[in-house]
Amino acid sequence: MQDIRIELTKTPKAKPADENALGFGKIFTDHMFLMNYTAGQGWHDARIVPYGPVPMDLSTMALHYAQEIFEGMKAYRVADGSVQLFRPYENARRFNRSAERMCIPTMEEEMFVTAIKTLVDVDRDWVPHAPETSLYIRPFVFATDAHLGVHASKTYLFAIILSPSGCYYPEGIDPVRIYVESRDVRAVRGGTGYTKCGGNYAASIRASAVAEEKGYTQVLWLDGVEQKYIEEVGAMNVMFKISGKVVTPALNGSILSGITRKSCIELLKSWGFEVEERPISAQELFDAAESGALEEAWGTGTAAVVSPVGEMAWNDRSCIVNGGKIGPTVQKLYDTLTGIQWGTVEDTFGWTVKV
Ligand SMILES: *Cc1c(COP(=O)(O)O)cnc(C)c1O
């Protein structure tokens, strides 16, 4: 593995005074990680440098053809002052799966994780201390050939930027209102749904904007082939508790393989729950809601950890889930996962990695 050159800033920024007003993704730390790829040479020039803009030609391929992928994860401050990551090798593996689909060169998992650890270590003081705050980590790579021909780029820039982020639930966990999106789809079979690429997000923005206008928090996505089966909720995976069992859409190629999803499944199974990964139709879901069999519904993702659903609508059908309140299974998942992440619950799974 190559060495990482470190150039520290001579003008450190002031840290945010009010950690409870951080919000998400608005401010960035003093440094960033950069590494270039050149065909024939591989990844080279791994470096940590002061955070700042990068000059770019306007013909840069990523801007035109979206050959770009990213990851999202967090560093957590533990009560003893140490800093830890949550399952970073899972992010490394997913990053490489996304890269392979988008014809972007992969990298050694160890390089990916070492780059993150080294950068977080350099900017360690930026990991906030207030309860449930974290340092959001955004690794990404994009095609940098200055060329308008449509083909895989021969050069890439891999970067990691860090953003101190506030508590996701400053007012406590409030179940969200969602509705089934019947016009737009976010991904199709054979497409890029299982990758974390910017293009998937661009395709999802219109539906999210319409949902917000209608007074909903997010949309429940249906599959792009039959528009019949539930896929995800917003940019989160989705789970339902129906007659005591937990059901979640099977990873079918158009669903993103969430690390929170995987961790929830592993936790639920360790608690003795039966977890079914299978197709679940909107019809089945709303029938279960109307018969009273649907006990809880929630989204899973790094940002929110879990996000309970209090109300769902599909065309002219609508239902309240668990009286519009957070249910016991979601609450237990939230308490356990956040407990492991912030080091207040013993990590018996070996999920955390110290920086
Ligand atoms: C990132 C993401 C998720 C959640 O993945 P986590 O690893 O749990 O953060 C779910 N769906 C989509 C579309 C995503 O981009």
Tab-separated table of C-alpha atoms and ligand atoms in Angstrom:
chain	number	residue	atom	x	y	z
A	1	MET	CA	0.000	0.000	0.000
A	2	GLN	CA	1.316	3.448	-0.890
A	3	ASP	CA	2.265	6.069	1.693
A	4	ILE	CA	0.003	9.022	2.353
A	5	ARG	CA	1.699	12.412	2.165
A	6	ILE	CA	0.307	14.848	4.735
A	7	GLU	CA	0.370	18.627	4.299
A	8	LEU	CA	-1.245	20.354	7.270
A	9	THR	CA	-3.117	23.632	6.943
A	10	LYS	CA	-1.408	26.804	8.178
A	11	THR	CA	-4.774	28.489	8.708
A	12	PRO	CA	-7.027	26.164	10.727
A	13	LYS	CA	-10.677	27.199	10.778
A	14	ALA	CA	-12.603	27.918	13.973
A	15	LYS	CA	-14.600	24.881	15.110
A	16	PRO	CA	-18.361	25.349	15.233
A	17	ALA	CA	-19.365	26.951	18.521
A	18	ASP	CA	-22.806	25.359	18.805
A	19	GLU	CA	-22.660	21.626	18.087
A	20	ASN	CA	-26.416	21.381	18.397
A	21	ALA	CA	-26.879	23.689	15.407
A	22	LEU	CA	-24.626	21.751	13.016
A	23	GLY	CA	-27.328	20.367	10.747
A	24	PHE	CA	-26.057	18.116	7.976
A	25	GLY	CA	-23.316	18.581	5.377
A	26	LYS	CA	-22.951	22.335	5.686
A	27	ILE	CA	-19.432	22.823	6.987
A	28	PHE	CA	-16.233	20.946	6.262
A	29	THR	CA	-13.094	20.239	8.245
A	30	ASP	CA	-9.562	21.573	7.711
A	31	HIS	CA	-8.316	18.778	5.456
A	32	MET	CA	-9.301	16.452	2.629
A	33	PHE	CA	-7.868	13.261	1.194
A	34	LEU	CA	-7.048	13.104	-2.521
A	35	MET	CA	-5.650	10.335	-4.716
A	36	ASN	CA	-5.387	10.146	-8.496
A	37	TYR	CA	-5.804	7.252	-10.859
A	38	THR	CA	-4.177	7.085	-14.253
A	39	ALA	CA	-4.682	4.159	-16.622
A	40	GLY	CA	-1.470	2.145	-16.829
A	41	GLN	CA	-0.227	3.558	-13.535
A	42	GLY	CA	-3.060	2.778	-11.106
A	43	TRP	CA	-3.837	4.791	-7.971
A	44	HIS	CA	-1.089	7.234	-7.065
A	45	ASP	CA	-0.288	10.416	-5.124
A	46	ALA	CA	-2.308	9.642	-1.995
A	47	ARG	CA	-2.265	12.851	0.005
A	48	ILE	CA	-3.994	14.791	2.757
A	49	VAL	CA	-4.033	18.523	2.021
A	50	PRO	CA	-5.857	21.623	3.292
A	51	TYR	CA	-9.561	21.533	2.364
A	52	GLY	CA	-10.381	23.641	-0.664
A	53	PRO	CA	-11.582	23.804	-4.260
A	54	VAL	CA	-10.029	21.661	-6.966
A	55	PRO	CA	-9.491	23.163	-10.435
A	56	MET	CA	-11.422	21.342	-13.104
A	57	ASP	CA	-11.870	21.611	-16.851
A	58	LEU	CA	-15.510	22.119	-17.877
A	59	SER	CA	-15.252	19.112	-20.194
A	60	THR	CA	-14.536	16.883	-17.159
A	61	MET	CA	-16.367	13.659	-17.970
A	62	ALA	CA	-18.118	13.196	-14.644
A	63	LEU	CA	-20.008	16.459	-15.182
A	64	HIS	CA	-21.483	15.203	-18.456
A	65	TYR	CA	-21.904	11.442	-18.147
A	66	ALA	CA	-22.081	10.968	-14.381
A	67	GLN	CA	-19.307	8.420	-14.075
A	68	GLU	CA	-19.201	8.967	-10.320
A	69	ILE	CA	-19.834	7.003	-7.123
A	70	PHE	CA	-19.740	7.783	-3.418
A	71	GLU	CA	-20.024	6.354	0.076
A	72	GLY	CA	-21.519	7.706	3.289
A	73	MET	CA	-20.430	6.812	6.808
A	74	LYS	CA	-19.683	8.407	10.180
A	75	ALA	CA	-17.021	8.714	12.860
A	76	TYR	CA	-18.421	8.664	16.397
A	77	ARG	CA	-16.983	10.177	19.577
A	78	VAL	CA	-16.988	7.765	22.543
A	79	ALA	CA	-17.319	8.991	26.155
A	80	ASP	CA	-13.628	8.219	26.868
A	81	GLY	CA	-12.675	10.698	24.117
A	82	SER	CA	-11.723	8.069	21.520
A	83	VAL	CA	-13.147	8.040	17.995
A	84	GLN	CA	-14.517	5.033	16.155
A	85	LEU	CA	-15.954	3.970	12.800
A	86	PHE	CA	-18.831	1.563	12.172
A	87	ARG	CA	-18.177	-1.375	9.776
A	88	PRO	CA	-15.896	0.597	7.397
A	89	TYR	CA	-14.880	-2.545	5.467
A	90	GLU	CA	-18.531	-2.923	4.438
A	91	ASN	CA	-18.316	0.542	2.870
A	92	ALA	CA	-15.067	-0.444	1.155
A	93	ARG	CA	-16.671	-3.551	-0.352
A	94	ARG	CA	-19.757	-1.654	-1.485
A	95	PHE	CA	-17.573	1.101	-2.952
A	96	ASN	CA	-15.825	-1.507	-5.088
A	97	ARG	CA	-19.140	-3.065	-6.171
A	98	SER	CA	-20.366	0.367	-7.246
A	99	ALA	CA	-17.053	1.041	-8.996
A	100	GLU	CA	-17.206	-2.212	-10.941
A	101	ARG	CA	-20.693	-1.379	-12.286
A	102	MET	CA	-19.640	2.112	-13.349
A	103	CYS	CA	-16.324	1.057	-14.996
A	104	ILE	CA	-14.426	2.957	-12.305
A	105	PRO	CA	-11.195	1.340	-11.059
A	106	THR	CA	-11.564	-0.417	-7.708
A	107	MET	CA	-9.089	-0.063	-4.859
A	108	GLU	CA	-7.744	-2.270	-2.109
A	109	GLU	CA	-10.184	-2.328	0.822
A	110	GLU	CA	-7.273	-1.682	3.154
A	111	MET	CA	-6.322	1.481	1.206
A	112	PHE	CA	-9.919	2.753	1.384
A	113	VAL	CA	-10.135	2.209	5.157
A	114	THR	CA	-6.606	3.483	5.863
A	115	ALA	CA	-7.324	6.670	3.893
A	116	ILE	CA	-10.432	7.286	6.019
A	117	LYS	CA	-8.704	6.493	9.301
A	118	THR	CA	-5.722	8.715	8.492
A	119	LEU	CA	-7.877	11.683	7.479
A	120	VAL	CA	-10.195	11.345	10.491
A	121	ASP	CA	-7.117	11.120	12.706
A	122	VAL	CA	-5.704	14.358	11.238
A	123	ASP	CA	-9.054	16.120	11.786
A	124	ARG	CA	-9.840	14.243	15.018
A	125	ASP	CA	-10.669	17.463	16.910
A	126	TRP	CA	-13.530	18.040	14.442
A	127	VAL	CA	-15.446	14.991	15.672
A	128	PRO	CA	-18.163	16.713	17.715
A	129	HIS	CA	-18.794	15.879	21.386
A	130	ALA	CA	-22.491	16.668	21.917
A	131	PRO	CA	-24.823	13.644	22.267
A	132	GLU	CA	-25.689	11.936	18.955
A	133	THR	CA	-23.524	14.240	16.866
A	134	SER	CA	-20.972	12.710	14.508
A	135	LEU	CA	-18.416	13.430	11.828
A	136	TYR	CA	-19.975	12.539	8.485
A	137	ILE	CA	-17.472	10.981	6.065
A	138	ARG	CA	-17.979	11.290	2.314
A	139	PRO	CA	-15.577	9.259	0.141
A	140	PHE	CA	-16.205	9.618	-3.605
A	141	VAL	CA	-14.553	9.146	-6.955
A	142	PHE	CA	-15.250	10.724	-10.307
A	143	ALA	CA	-14.048	10.575	-13.914
A	144	THR	CA	-11.631	13.404	-14.684
A	145	ASP	CA	-10.752	13.020	-18.387
A	146	ALA	CA	-11.271	16.390	-20.079
A	147	HIS	CA	-13.029	14.808	-23.026
A	148	LEU	CA	-16.617	14.620	-24.333
A	149	GLY	CA	-16.365	11.171	-25.919
A	150	VAL	CA	-18.575	8.589	-24.226
A	151	HIS	CA	-16.348	5.872	-22.804
A	152	ALA	CA	-14.762	5.016	-19.493
A	153	SER	CA	-12.426	7.760	-18.371
A	154	LYS	CA	-8.699	6.982	-18.182
A	155	THR	CA	-8.175	9.235	-15.169
A	156	TYR	CA	-10.068	9.599	-11.866
A	157	LEU	CA	-9.910	11.574	-8.661
A	158	PHE	CA	-10.733	9.830	-5.389
A	159	ALA	CA	-11.503	12.222	-2.530
A	160	ILE	CA	-12.694	12.118	1.066
A	161	ILE	CA	-14.276	15.123	2.744
A	162	LEU	CA	-15.528	15.352	6.333
A	163	SER	CA	-18.457	17.284	7.747
A	164	PRO	CA	-19.357	17.572	11.442
A	165	SER	CA	-23.060	16.825	11.692
A	166	GLY	CA	-25.724	17.432	14.282
A	167	CYS	CA	-28.061	15.034	16.007
A	168	TYR	CA	-30.516	13.641	13.403
A	169	TYR	CA	-33.420	13.827	15.837
A	170	PRO	CA	-32.969	17.078	17.786
A	171	GLU	CA	-36.666	17.050	18.724
A	172	GLY	CA	-36.802	13.315	19.438
A	173	ILE	CA	-37.792	10.576	16.998
A	174	ASP	CA	-40.919	11.571	15.144
A	175	PRO	CA	-42.503	8.971	12.818
A	176	VAL	CA	-42.663	10.134	9.190
A	177	ARG	CA	-45.505	10.274	6.645
A	178	ILE	CA	-44.769	8.571	3.343
A	179	TYR	CA	-46.651	7.674	0.181
A	180	VAL	CA	-46.174	5.164	-2.596
A	181	GLU	CA	-44.693	6.837	-5.674
A	182	SER	CA	-46.515	5.612	-8.773
A	183	ARG	CA	-44.984	7.807	-11.506
A	184	ASP	CA	-41.204	7.981	-11.092
A	185	VAL	CA	-38.982	5.005	-10.343
A	186	ARG	CA	-35.468	5.368	-8.939
A	187	ALA	CA	-33.872	2.278	-10.463
A	188	VAL	CA	-34.533	-0.552	-12.902
A	189	ARG	CA	-33.387	-4.124	-13.300
A	190	GLY	CA	-29.979	-4.139	-14.989
A	191	GLY	CA	-29.444	-0.495	-14.044
A	192	THR	CA	-27.487	1.105	-11.233
A	193	GLY	CA	-29.911	0.785	-8.313
A	194	TYR	CA	-27.515	-1.286	-6.206
A	195	THR	CA	-24.716	1.248	-6.580
A	196	LYS	CA	-24.251	4.451	-4.665
A	197	CYS	CA	-23.995	6.731	-7.678
A	198	GLY	CA	-25.048	10.354	-7.991
A	199	GLY	CA	-27.266	9.529	-10.973
A	200	ASN	CA	-29.653	7.500	-8.804
A	201	TYR	CA	-30.089	10.515	-6.570
A	202	ALA	CA	-30.660	12.887	-9.492
A	203	ALA	CA	-33.458	10.594	-10.678
A	204	SER	CA	-35.091	10.637	-7.238
A	205	ILE	CA	-35.169	14.376	-6.588
A	206	ARG	CA	-38.423	15.142	-8.441
A	207	ALA	CA	-40.479	12.586	-6.522
A	208	SER	CA	-39.032	13.773	-3.201
A	209	ALA	CA	-39.849	17.384	-4.077
A	210	VAL	CA	-43.449	16.464	-4.985
A	211	ALA	CA	-43.781	14.414	-1.782
A	212	GLU	CA	-42.681	17.399	0.281
A	213	GLU	CA	-45.128	19.693	-1.519
A	214	LYS	CA	-47.924	17.266	-0.632
A	215	GLY	CA	-46.913	17.282	3.032
A	216	TYR	CA	-45.132	13.907	3.112
A	217	THR	CA	-41.594	13.335	4.336
A	218	GLN	CA	-40.518	10.775	1.753
A	219	VAL	CA	-41.681	8.411	-0.972
A	220	LEU	CA	-41.955	4.645	-0.909
A	221	TRP	CA	-40.365	3.490	-4.166
A	222	LEU	CA	-41.811	0.696	-6.241
A	223	ASP	CA	-39.801	-1.582	-8.529
A	224	GLY	CA	-39.131	-0.209	-12.014
A	225	VAL	CA	-40.411	-3.248	-13.903
A	226	GLU	CA	-43.975	-3.895	-12.672
A	227	GLN	CA	-44.312	-0.941	-10.280
A	228	LYS	CA	-45.800	-3.419	-7.869
A	229	TYR	CA	-43.147	-4.307	-5.290
A	230	ILE	CA	-41.773	-2.074	-2.528
A	231	GLU	CA	-38.069	-1.267	-2.929
A	232	GLU	CA	-36.904	1.510	-0.598
A	233	VAL	CA	-38.123	4.568	1.294
A	234	GLY	CA	-36.454	7.801	0.165
A	235	ALA	CA	-32.731	7.048	0.295
A	236	MET	CA	-33.193	4.378	2.948
A	237	ASN	CA	-33.911	0.670	2.986
A	238	VAL	CA	-37.279	-0.295	4.405
A	239	MET	CA	-38.532	-2.923	6.863
A	240	PHE	CA	-41.959	-3.975	8.058
A	241	LYS	CA	-43.054	-5.993	11.063
A	242	ILE	CA	-46.025	-8.072	9.977
A	243	SER	CA	-47.623	-10.604	12.359
A	244	GLY	CA	-44.463	-10.750	14.472
A	245	LYS	CA	-42.078	-11.348	11.571
A	246	VAL	CA	-39.789	-8.745	10.027
A	247	VAL	CA	-40.071	-8.500	6.249
A	248	THR	CA	-37.721	-6.491	4.049
A	249	PRO	CA	-37.398	-6.341	0.238
A	250	ALA	CA	-34.803	-8.830	-1.032
A	251	LEU	CA	-31.692	-7.353	-2.677
A	252	ASN	CA	-32.723	-7.767	-6.304
A	253	GLY	CA	-30.178	-5.589	-8.090
A	254	SER	CA	-32.152	-2.356	-7.996
A	255	ILE	CA	-32.054	-1.987	-4.192
A	256	LEU	CA	-29.065	-0.469	-2.422
A	257	SER	CA	-27.439	-2.904	-0.018
A	258	GLY	CA	-27.495	-0.799	3.142
A	259	ILE	CA	-25.050	-1.470	5.946
A	260	THR	CA	-27.692	-0.350	8.453
A	261	ARG	CA	-30.116	-2.804	6.783
A	262	LYS	CA	-27.577	-5.607	7.150
A	263	SER	CA	-26.856	-4.676	10.772
A	264	CYS	CA	-30.585	-4.529	11.627
A	265	ILE	CA	-31.126	-7.983	10.110
A	266	GLU	CA	-28.195	-9.401	12.091
A	267	LEU	CA	-29.428	-7.789	15.328
A	268	LEU	CA	-33.043	-8.900	14.794
A	269	LYS	CA	-31.946	-12.490	14.141
A	270	SER	CA	-29.739	-12.418	17.265
A	271	TRP	CA	-32.846	-11.419	19.236
A	272	GLY	CA	-34.770	-14.394	17.844
A	273	PHE	CA	-36.839	-12.584	15.225
A	274	GLU	CA	-37.656	-14.317	11.996
A	275	VAL	CA	-36.501	-12.024	9.157
A	276	GLU	CA	-37.734	-12.597	5.615
A	277	GLU	CA	-35.900	-11.020	2.679
A	278	ARG	CA	-38.355	-11.312	-0.182
A	279	PRO	CA	-40.443	-9.284	-2.605
A	280	ILE	CA	-43.305	-7.484	-0.856
A	281	SER	CA	-46.015	-5.847	-2.941
A	282	ALA	CA	-47.760	-2.590	-2.093
A	283	GLN	CA	-50.982	-4.647	-2.204
A	284	GLU	CA	-49.720	-7.054	0.458
A	285	LEU	CA	-48.466	-4.170	2.601
A	286	PHE	CA	-51.709	-2.193	2.552
A	287	ASP	CA	-53.781	-5.352	3.063
A	288	ALA	CA	-51.640	-6.135	6.118
A	289	ALA	CA	-52.119	-2.573	7.356
A	290	GLU	CA	-55.913	-2.782	6.942
A	291	SER	CA	-56.197	-6.185	8.632
A	292	GLY	CA	-54.118	-4.989	11.573
A	293	ALA	CA	-51.256	-7.421	10.811
A	294	LEU	CA	-48.801	-4.579	10.104
A	295	GLU	CA	-47.256	-3.737	13.462
A	296	GLU	CA	-44.339	-1.461	12.578
A	297	ALA	CA	-42.636	0.069	9.555
A	298	TRP	CA	-39.284	1.849	9.377
A	299	GLY	CA	-36.487	3.009	7.115
A	300	THR	CA	-32.792	2.232	7.761
A	301	GLY	CA	-29.723	4.241	6.773
A	302	THR	CA	-26.529	5.723	8.171
A	303	ALA	CA	-27.913	9.245	8.583
A	304	ALA	CA	-31.099	8.466	10.532
A	305	VAL	CA	-30.075	4.956	11.742
A	306	VAL	CA	-33.765	4.008	11.792
A	307	SER	CA	-36.722	6.183	10.866
A	308	PRO	CA	-40.141	4.945	11.962
A	309	VAL	CA	-43.063	5.352	9.575
A	310	GLY	CA	-46.256	6.658	11.180
A	311	GLU	CA	-48.495	6.988	8.149
A	312	MET	CA	-48.580	5.578	4.618
A	313	ALA	CA	-50.653	6.402	1.551
A	314	TRP	CA	-51.047	4.632	-1.804
A	315	ASN	CA	-53.431	6.158	-4.355
A	316	ASP	CA	-56.693	6.409	-2.401
A	317	ARG	CA	-55.651	4.062	0.416
A	318	SER	CA	-53.971	5.304	3.565
A	319	CYS	CA	-53.167	3.901	6.978
A	320	ILE	CA	-51.673	4.833	10.323
A	321	VAL	CA	-48.886	2.523	11.533
A	322	ASN	CA	-48.672	1.690	15.261
A	323	GLY	CA	-50.935	4.624	16.145
A	324	GLY	CA	-48.457	7.002	14.470
A	325	LYS	CA	-45.924	6.299	17.224
A	326	ILE	CA	-42.503	4.666	17.293
A	327	GLY	CA	-42.856	0.921	17.953
A	328	PRO	CA	-40.823	-1.269	20.330
A	329	THR	CA	-38.785	-3.046	17.630
A	330	VAL	CA	-37.675	0.198	15.946
A	331	GLN	CA	-36.890	1.716	19.335
A	332	LYS	CA	-34.769	-1.295	20.336
A	333	LEU	CA	-32.902	-1.226	17.019
A	334	TYR	CA	-32.251	2.483	17.438
A	335	ASP	CA	-31.038	2.149	21.025
A	336	THR	CA	-28.786	-0.808	20.256
A	337	LEU	CA	-27.242	0.500	17.037
A	338	THR	CA	-26.624	4.003	18.359
A	339	GLY	CA	-25.362	2.458	21.618
A	340	ILE	CA	-22.768	0.406	19.715
A	341	GLN	CA	-21.827	3.358	17.502
A	342	TRP	CA	-21.280	5.799	20.379
A	343	GLY	CA	-19.762	3.109	22.577
A	344	THR	CA	-22.398	2.932	25.322
A	345	VAL	CA	-23.510	-0.605	24.428
A	346	GLU	CA	-20.982	-3.434	24.220
A	347	ASP	CA	-20.086	-4.252	20.607
A	348	THR	CA	-20.380	-8.048	20.702
A	349	PHE	CA	-20.371	-8.198	16.878
A	350	GLY	CA	-16.962	-6.564	16.378
A	351	TRP	CA	-18.508	-3.848	14.206
A	352	THR	CA	-16.590	-0.844	15.488
A	353	VAL	CA	-13.056	0.117	14.431
A	354	LYS	CA	-10.991	2.604	16.459
A	355	VAL	CA	-9.332	5.501	14.642
B	1	LIG	C1	-26.896	4.841	1.209
B	1	LIG	C2	-28.240	4.346	0.865
B	1	LIG	C3	-28.971	3.519	1.740
B	1	LIG	C4	-28.530	3.185	3.135
B	1	LIG	O1	-27.295	2.553	3.228
B	1	LIG	P1	-26.507	2.566	4.616
B	1	LIG	O2	-25.264	1.802	4.303
B	1	LIG	O3	-27.357	1.875	5.600
B	1	LIG	O4	-26.268	3.981	4.960
B	1	LIG	C5	-30.187	3.038	1.297
B	1	LIG	N1	-30.679	3.352	0.084
B	1	LIG	C6	-30.005	4.153	-0.765
B	1	LIG	C7	-30.595	4.462	-2.086
B	1	LIG	C8	-28.776	4.671	-0.405
B	1	LIG	O5	-28.116	5.465	-1.255
